Coordinates of C-alpha atoms in Angstrom, one line a residue:
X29 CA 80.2 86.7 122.3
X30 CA 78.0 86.5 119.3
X31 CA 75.1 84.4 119.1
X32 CA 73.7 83.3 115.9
X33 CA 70.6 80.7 115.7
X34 CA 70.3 78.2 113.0
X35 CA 67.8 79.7 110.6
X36 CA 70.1 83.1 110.2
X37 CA 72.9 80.6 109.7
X38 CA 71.4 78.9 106.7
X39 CA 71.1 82.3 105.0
X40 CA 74.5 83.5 106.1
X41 CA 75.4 79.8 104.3
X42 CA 73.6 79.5 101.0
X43 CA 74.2 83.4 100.1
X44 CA 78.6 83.3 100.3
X45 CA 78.9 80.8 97.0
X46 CA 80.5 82.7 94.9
X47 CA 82.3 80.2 92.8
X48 CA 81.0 78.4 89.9
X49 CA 80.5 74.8 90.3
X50 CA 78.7 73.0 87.1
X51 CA 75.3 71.2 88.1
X52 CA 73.4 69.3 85.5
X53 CA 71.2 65.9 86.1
X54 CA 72.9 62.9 85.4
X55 CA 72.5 61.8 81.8
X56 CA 74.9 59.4 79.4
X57 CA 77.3 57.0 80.1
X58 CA 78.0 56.9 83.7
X59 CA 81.0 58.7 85.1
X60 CA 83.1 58.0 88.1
X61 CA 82.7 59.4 91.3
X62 CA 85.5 59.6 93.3
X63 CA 84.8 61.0 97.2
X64 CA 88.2 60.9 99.0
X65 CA 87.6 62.7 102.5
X66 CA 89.9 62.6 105.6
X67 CA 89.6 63.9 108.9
X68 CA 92.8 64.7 110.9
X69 CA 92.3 64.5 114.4
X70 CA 95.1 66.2 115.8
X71 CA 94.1 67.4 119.3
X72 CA 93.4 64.1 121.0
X73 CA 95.6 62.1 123.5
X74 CA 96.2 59.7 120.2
X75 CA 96.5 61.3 116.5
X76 CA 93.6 59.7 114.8
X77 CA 92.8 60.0 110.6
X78 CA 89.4 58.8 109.9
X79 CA 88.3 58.5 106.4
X80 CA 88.7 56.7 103.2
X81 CA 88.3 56.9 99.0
X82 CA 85.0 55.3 97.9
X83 CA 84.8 54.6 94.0
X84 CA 81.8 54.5 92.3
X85 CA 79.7 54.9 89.0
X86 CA 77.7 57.7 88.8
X87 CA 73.9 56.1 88.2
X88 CA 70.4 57.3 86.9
X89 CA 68.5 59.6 88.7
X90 CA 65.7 57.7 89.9
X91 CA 68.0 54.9 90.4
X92 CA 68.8 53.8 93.9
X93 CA 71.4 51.0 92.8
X94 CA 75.0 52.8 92.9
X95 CA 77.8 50.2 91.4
X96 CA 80.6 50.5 93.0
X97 CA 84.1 50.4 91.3
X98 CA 87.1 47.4 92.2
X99 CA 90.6 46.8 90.5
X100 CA 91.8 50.5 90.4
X101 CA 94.8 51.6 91.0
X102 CA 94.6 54.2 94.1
X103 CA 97.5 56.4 95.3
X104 CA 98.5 59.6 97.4
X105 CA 101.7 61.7 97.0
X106 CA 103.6 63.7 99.2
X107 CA 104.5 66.3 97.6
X108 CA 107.1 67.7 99.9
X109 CA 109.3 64.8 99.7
X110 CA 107.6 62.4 96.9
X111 CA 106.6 59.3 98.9
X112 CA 103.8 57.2 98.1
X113 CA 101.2 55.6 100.3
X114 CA 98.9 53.2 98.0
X115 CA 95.4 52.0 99.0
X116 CA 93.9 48.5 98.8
X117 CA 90.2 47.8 98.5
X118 CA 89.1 47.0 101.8
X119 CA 85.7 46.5 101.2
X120 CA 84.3 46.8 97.6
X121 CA 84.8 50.3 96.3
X122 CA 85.8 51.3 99.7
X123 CA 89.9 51.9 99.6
X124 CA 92.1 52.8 102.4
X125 CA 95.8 53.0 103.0
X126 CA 98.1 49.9 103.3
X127 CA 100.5 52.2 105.4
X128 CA 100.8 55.5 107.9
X129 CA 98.8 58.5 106.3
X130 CA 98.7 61.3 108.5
X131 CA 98.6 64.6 106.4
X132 CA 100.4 67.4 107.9
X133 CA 99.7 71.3 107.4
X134 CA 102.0 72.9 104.8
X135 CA 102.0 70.2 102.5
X136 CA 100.4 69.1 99.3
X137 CA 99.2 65.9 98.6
X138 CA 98.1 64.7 95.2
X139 CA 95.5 62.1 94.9
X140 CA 95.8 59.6 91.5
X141 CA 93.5 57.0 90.5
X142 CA 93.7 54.5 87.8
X143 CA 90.7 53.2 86.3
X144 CA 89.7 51.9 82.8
X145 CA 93.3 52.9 81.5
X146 CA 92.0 56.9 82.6
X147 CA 94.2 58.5 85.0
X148 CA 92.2 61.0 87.5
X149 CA 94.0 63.1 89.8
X150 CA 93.8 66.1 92.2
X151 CA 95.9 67.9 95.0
X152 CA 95.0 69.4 98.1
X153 CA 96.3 70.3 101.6
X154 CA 95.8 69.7 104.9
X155 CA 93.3 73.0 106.0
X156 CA 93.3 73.8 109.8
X157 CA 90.5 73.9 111.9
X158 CA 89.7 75.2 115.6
X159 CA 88.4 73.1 118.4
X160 CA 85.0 72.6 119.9
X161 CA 85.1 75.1 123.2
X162 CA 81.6 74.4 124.6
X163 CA 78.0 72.3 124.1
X164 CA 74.9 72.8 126.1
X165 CA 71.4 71.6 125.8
X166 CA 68.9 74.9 125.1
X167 CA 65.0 74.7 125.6
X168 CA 64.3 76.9 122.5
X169 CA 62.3 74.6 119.6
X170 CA 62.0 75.8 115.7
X171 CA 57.9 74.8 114.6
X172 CA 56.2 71.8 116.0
X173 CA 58.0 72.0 119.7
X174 CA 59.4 68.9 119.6
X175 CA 63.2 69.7 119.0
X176 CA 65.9 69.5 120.6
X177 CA 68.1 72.5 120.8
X178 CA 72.1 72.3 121.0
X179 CA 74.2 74.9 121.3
X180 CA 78.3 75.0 120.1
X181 CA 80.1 76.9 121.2
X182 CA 83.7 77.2 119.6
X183 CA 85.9 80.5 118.7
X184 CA 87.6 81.5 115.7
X185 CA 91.0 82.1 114.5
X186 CA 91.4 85.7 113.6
X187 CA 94.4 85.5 111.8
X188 CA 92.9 83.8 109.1
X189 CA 90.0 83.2 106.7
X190 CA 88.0 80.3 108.0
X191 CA 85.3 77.8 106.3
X192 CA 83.6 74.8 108.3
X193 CA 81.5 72.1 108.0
X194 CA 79.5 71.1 111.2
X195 CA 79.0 67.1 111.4
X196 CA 75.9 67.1 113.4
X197 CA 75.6 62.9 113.4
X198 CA 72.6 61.5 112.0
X199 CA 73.7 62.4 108.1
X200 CA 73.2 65.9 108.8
X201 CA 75.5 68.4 108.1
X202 CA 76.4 72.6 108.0
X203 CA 78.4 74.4 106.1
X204 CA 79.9 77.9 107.4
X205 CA 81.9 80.5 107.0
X206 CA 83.6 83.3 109.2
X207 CA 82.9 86.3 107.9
X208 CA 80.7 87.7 110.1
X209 CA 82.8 86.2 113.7
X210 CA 85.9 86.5 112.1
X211 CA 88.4 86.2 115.4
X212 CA 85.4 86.1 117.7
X213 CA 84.0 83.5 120.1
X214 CA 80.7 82.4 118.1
X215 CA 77.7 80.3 119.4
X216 CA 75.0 78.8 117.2
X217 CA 71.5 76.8 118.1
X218 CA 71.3 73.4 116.0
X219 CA 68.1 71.9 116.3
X220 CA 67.3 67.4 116.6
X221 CA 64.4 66.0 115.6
X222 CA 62.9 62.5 117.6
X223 CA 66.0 62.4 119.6
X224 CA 65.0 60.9 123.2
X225 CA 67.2 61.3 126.8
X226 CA 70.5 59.5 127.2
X227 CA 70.4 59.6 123.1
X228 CA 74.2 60.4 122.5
X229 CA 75.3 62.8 119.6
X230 CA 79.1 63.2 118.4
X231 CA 79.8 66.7 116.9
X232 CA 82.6 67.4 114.5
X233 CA 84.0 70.7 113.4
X234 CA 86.3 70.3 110.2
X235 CA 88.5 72.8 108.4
X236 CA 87.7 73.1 105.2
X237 CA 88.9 75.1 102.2
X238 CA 86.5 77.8 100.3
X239 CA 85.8 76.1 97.1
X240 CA 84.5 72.8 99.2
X241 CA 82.5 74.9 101.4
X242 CA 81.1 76.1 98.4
X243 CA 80.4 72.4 97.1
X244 CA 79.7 71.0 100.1
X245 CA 76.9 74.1 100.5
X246 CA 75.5 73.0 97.2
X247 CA 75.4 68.8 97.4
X248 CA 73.7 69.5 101.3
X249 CA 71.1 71.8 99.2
X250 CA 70.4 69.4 96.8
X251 CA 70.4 66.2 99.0
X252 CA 67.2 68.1 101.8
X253 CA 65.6 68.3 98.3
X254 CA 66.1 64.6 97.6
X255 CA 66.0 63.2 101.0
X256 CA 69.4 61.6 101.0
X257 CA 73.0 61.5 102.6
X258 CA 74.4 64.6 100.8
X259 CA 78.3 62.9 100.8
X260 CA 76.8 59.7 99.5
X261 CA 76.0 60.2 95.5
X262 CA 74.8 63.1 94.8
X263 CA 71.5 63.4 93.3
X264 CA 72.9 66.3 90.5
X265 CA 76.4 66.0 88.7
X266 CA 78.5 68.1 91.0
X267 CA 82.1 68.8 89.8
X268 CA 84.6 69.1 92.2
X269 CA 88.6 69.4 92.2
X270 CA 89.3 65.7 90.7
X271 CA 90.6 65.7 86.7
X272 CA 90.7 63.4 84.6
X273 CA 94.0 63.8 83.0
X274 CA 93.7 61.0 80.4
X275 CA 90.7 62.3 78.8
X276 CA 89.8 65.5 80.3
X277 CA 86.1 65.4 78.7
X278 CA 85.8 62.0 80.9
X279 CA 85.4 64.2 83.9
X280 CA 84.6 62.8 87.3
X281 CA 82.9 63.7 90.3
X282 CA 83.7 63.7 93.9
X283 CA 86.5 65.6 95.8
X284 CA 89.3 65.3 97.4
X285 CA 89.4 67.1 100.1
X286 CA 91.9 67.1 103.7
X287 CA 90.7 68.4 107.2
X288 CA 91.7 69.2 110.8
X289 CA 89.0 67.8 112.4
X290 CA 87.6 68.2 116.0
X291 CA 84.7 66.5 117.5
X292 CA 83.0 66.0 121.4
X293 CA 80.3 63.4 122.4
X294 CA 77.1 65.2 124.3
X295 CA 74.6 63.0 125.6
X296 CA 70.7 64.5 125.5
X297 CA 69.2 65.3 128.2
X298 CA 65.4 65.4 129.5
X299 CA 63.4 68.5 128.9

């Protein structure tokens, strides 16, 4: 059993992105930002797919307002057999799919939206990830002693290359790889801030791929900087895996991205 605490984790984190991913500050016309996320719950008593594809317009800076983008044209392809579930705008620039979409491992699925007579598109598969084994309640605290410290406890798949991102509730998130538990069972400390007894927390562990753990690493660094939601829009232009196939210099930004997800609810306890 290896045990890891959070600060080491961060380290392990920020130092494995080896890929290049364009950052500038947004500047010009506005482009648009496409996040289409999905997580696959597949070991609960009812398959359950949580997620959506949000459409909006890239905005200045210093600019809190974020336009959001209606009347596009929003599809996903299975690429195994060639069916077609299409999306409707449930809310505004929120779309989510008039039919069944429950990704399966093994295929790809291409992602194509219409906007503005631009097509943008990008495919992905589903990418497996491993359940939560174990959460505990530790008495350990980082600087001022008021956290609260969590411990996960969940095991890798050896037979594979694994990247995860930790959904710690609350907007806060963690990126991480296993190359240094590959095939092991792996416990980490998380430390809360202000939470109170009876507060509940849901945890999620999802599957993720190497290039979005490697843009998810980068959008969570840059949104502690700005104080923000780092899978709202990002403060910095952050390419992902979306193309704009109409106009390729048109480029977007967001990701599509598919994951096995697993999560479990643990309620805080008094110290």
């Amino acid at each position: 059993m290896k045990n890891l605490q959070y600060l080491l984790l961060l380290v392990i984190m920020f130092t494995s992105c080896e890929d290049v991913i364009d950052v500038d500050l947004p500047t010009g016309e506005p482009r648009l930002v496409i996040d289409a996320s999905f997580e696959v719950y597949l070991n609960e008593p009812q398959i359950d797919v949580e997620g959506g594809i949000r459409l909006t317009l890239s905005a200045p800076f210093f600019d809190d307002d974020v336009p959001t983008v209606s009347d596009a044209t929003v599809f996903v392809t299975n690429n195994s057999d060639d069916s077609i579930i299409n999306f409707f705008e449930a809310t505004e620039g929120l779309y989510l799919p008039a039919g069944v979409f429950v990704p399966e491992f093994g295929t790809s699925y291409t992602l194509t939206v219409v906007h503005d007579n631009e097509t943008y598109i990008a495919t992905t598969e589903l990418v497996p990830g491993v359940p939560i084994d174990n959460i505990v309640q530790g008495d350990a605290t980082l600087f001022d002693g008021d956290e609260t410290e969590v411990i996960i406890f969940f095991t890798d798949d050896g037979s594979r290359d694994d990247f995860y991102l930790f959904d710690f509730d609350f907007s806060l998130f963690l990126p991480s790889e296993d190359r240094f538990y590959q095939g092991e069972s792996f416990n980490f400390s998380y430390f809360y801030e202000d939470m109170v007894a009876g507060q509940d927390v849901t945890i999620k562990i999802l599957g993720i791929d190497e290039r979005y753990f490697n843009y998810s690493s980068l959008l969570i660094e840059q949104s502690e900087q700005d104080g923000g939601n780092p899978f709202q829009t990002p403060p910095a232009v952050l390419r992902g895996n979306i193309l704009n196939t109409t106009n390729p210099d048109n480029y977007p930004l967001g990701y599509f991205n598919l994951s096995e997800a697993n999560r479990s609810q643990f309620t805080i306890e008094a110290k």
